[in-house]
Amino acid sequence: MTSPNPNTPPPPPHHIQTTTNNASLSTSTTPASSSGNGNGALSGWSKTNVKSPFPDPLQLKPTLIPSQPSTQTRSSSGSTRSFLKPTDNSKPFLPGQPRIIIKERQDSVEKLDAYLKRSHLTKEIDILLPYMRYIFVQTPSYRHIAPLHHQKAREREVIVDEHPGLHLVWYYQTIFIKPIPAYLFSPSFWSYIEEKDKDVFEASLGFMRSYTFLIQYETDYLVACEKRLIPKLPFDPSPNKNKDCCCCQKAGETDPEDGKRFPTYEEFCLFMAPFHEVTDQQLMDAQRFHFGELRLTRINRTAFMFRLKLAYFHIYPQWGSFLQHVLAPVITVFAVATVVLNSMQVSLAALDMSGVSDGDGWPRFVNVSKWFPIAVIILIAVVLTIGVSALLVMAVKDWMWVEKTNRKKKNNDPHFGEKSHGMIW
């Protein structure tokens, strides 16, 4: 009898109806068409109204953009384009990022678009992932994510980092996680970015889908609030309505310092449910989010071998620490080689003394000196053989796991890439 996999979140509700200020997020529980070619981020989704339980801090304002007059018809035509506009005019900026001012001006739009690209696109790691299919392999499944409460069980420290390329990248006892930006709570933002930038839209979808695996239980939600991975509601006219919120302030109460509150666990689950239904076919241009957790050591080695870079991310920013880490295996090999060479030298010297007479009392010592270095060399050879063989076995095992995951993925197996919390690898 097999135990249920705790890495698999319970299926989200398929129909959610909650009231809000007439803003909706266009999603669906219908899987993408298997013949999809990646044209259109919502290919295969039906347009159902899944209401957000949060008040929307943004709104869309359609604006007519005039085009150049035609020389033949001597008339001008235009197209309608939507601009983001804050609901609260006293806060004319992107929710959670007051440095990005929202205005109906071209320079403001360009600044917003550049910021969103920096904050969500992962082009650098997308380039490396194809090289990691047969060497330094990574599990090709977005389900390969341990929930937050289990990261502690693996003795990993959660480091909050805003860089999108470090999201869910782990290094020994550390894992980097990008927090959810406050503007991703806005359904109007999703409608805007779907129309404006397909790459950012898909990357944002994949990013939010990863949180459906990071936060599977209320314990994960509490950890996320404590680490500030979940933003506070940017605008809430009735913050004391719910009494089961978490974290620093008392349950459901507004923080007196900023007048905001965290969403409740129920509100968060309602909002996140549609993202659990996102499939890889909707993320054709966001290859990074076809994977879950990524190992930094393997990414660095891939960058070194195939991109001629010292590392993808320097975990040791100073040259002294970096060289100390890089030279450690070199020094180990040198030490082993020194022991072997010294053992060979002792054996040769013992052979030169093999003609010593028995009266001198040296024959036994000479025999020990002759054979003990040889035994040391054999022992080192056995240890190295076992170590190299173990590495090869683990490499083959990882490769077989990746191939098995790819086969399940092609066969539309709903449980592809799942493992039991890393207890058996």
CSV table of N, CA and C in Angstrom, one decimal, residues 13 75 92 98 152 201 205 260 268 279 290 355:
chain,number,residue,atom,x,y,z
A,13,PRO,N,-11.0,24.1,-6.2
A,13,PRO,CA,-12.4,24.2,-6.7
A,13,PRO,C,-12.4,24.6,-8.1
A,75,SER,N,-8.0,60.1,-44.4
A,75,SER,CA,-8.7,60.0,-43.2
A,75,SER,C,-7.8,59.2,-42.2
A,92,PRO,N,-0.7,56.9,-7.3
A,92,PRO,CA,-0.6,56.7,-8.7
A,92,PRO,C,0.6,55.8,-9.1
A,98,PRO,N,6.2,51.7,-5.4
A,98,PRO,CA,5.9,53.1,-5.6
A,98,PRO,C,6.9,53.8,-6.5
A,152,LYS,N,12.1,23.4,5.7
A,152,LYS,CA,12.8,23.4,7.0
A,152,LYS,C,13.2,22.0,7.4
A,201,PHE,N,3.5,37.8,-19.4
A,201,PHE,CA,2.3,37.1,-19.0
A,201,PHE,C,2.5,35.7,-18.7
A,205,LEU,N,2.4,33.7,-15.1
A,205,LEU,CA,1.5,32.6,-14.8
A,205,LEU,C,2.3,31.4,-14.2
A,260,LYS,N,-2.7,48.1,6.4
A,260,LYS,CA,-2.9,47.0,5.5
A,260,LYS,C,-3.0,45.7,6.3
A,268,PHE,N,-6.7,33.6,0.0
A,268,PHE,CA,-5.5,33.3,-0.8
A,268,PHE,C,-5.7,32.0,-1.6
A,279,THR,N,-1.1,24.7,-17.5
A,279,THR,CA,-0.3,23.6,-18.0
A,279,THR,C,0.9,24.2,-18.8
A,290,HIS,N,8.7,25.2,-16.7
A,290,HIS,CA,8.5,23.8,-16.9
A,290,HIS,C,9.2,23.0,-15.9
A,355,GLY,N,68.7,-6.7,0.3
A,355,GLY,CA,69.9,-7.5,0.5
A,355,GLY,C,70.6,-7.4,1.9
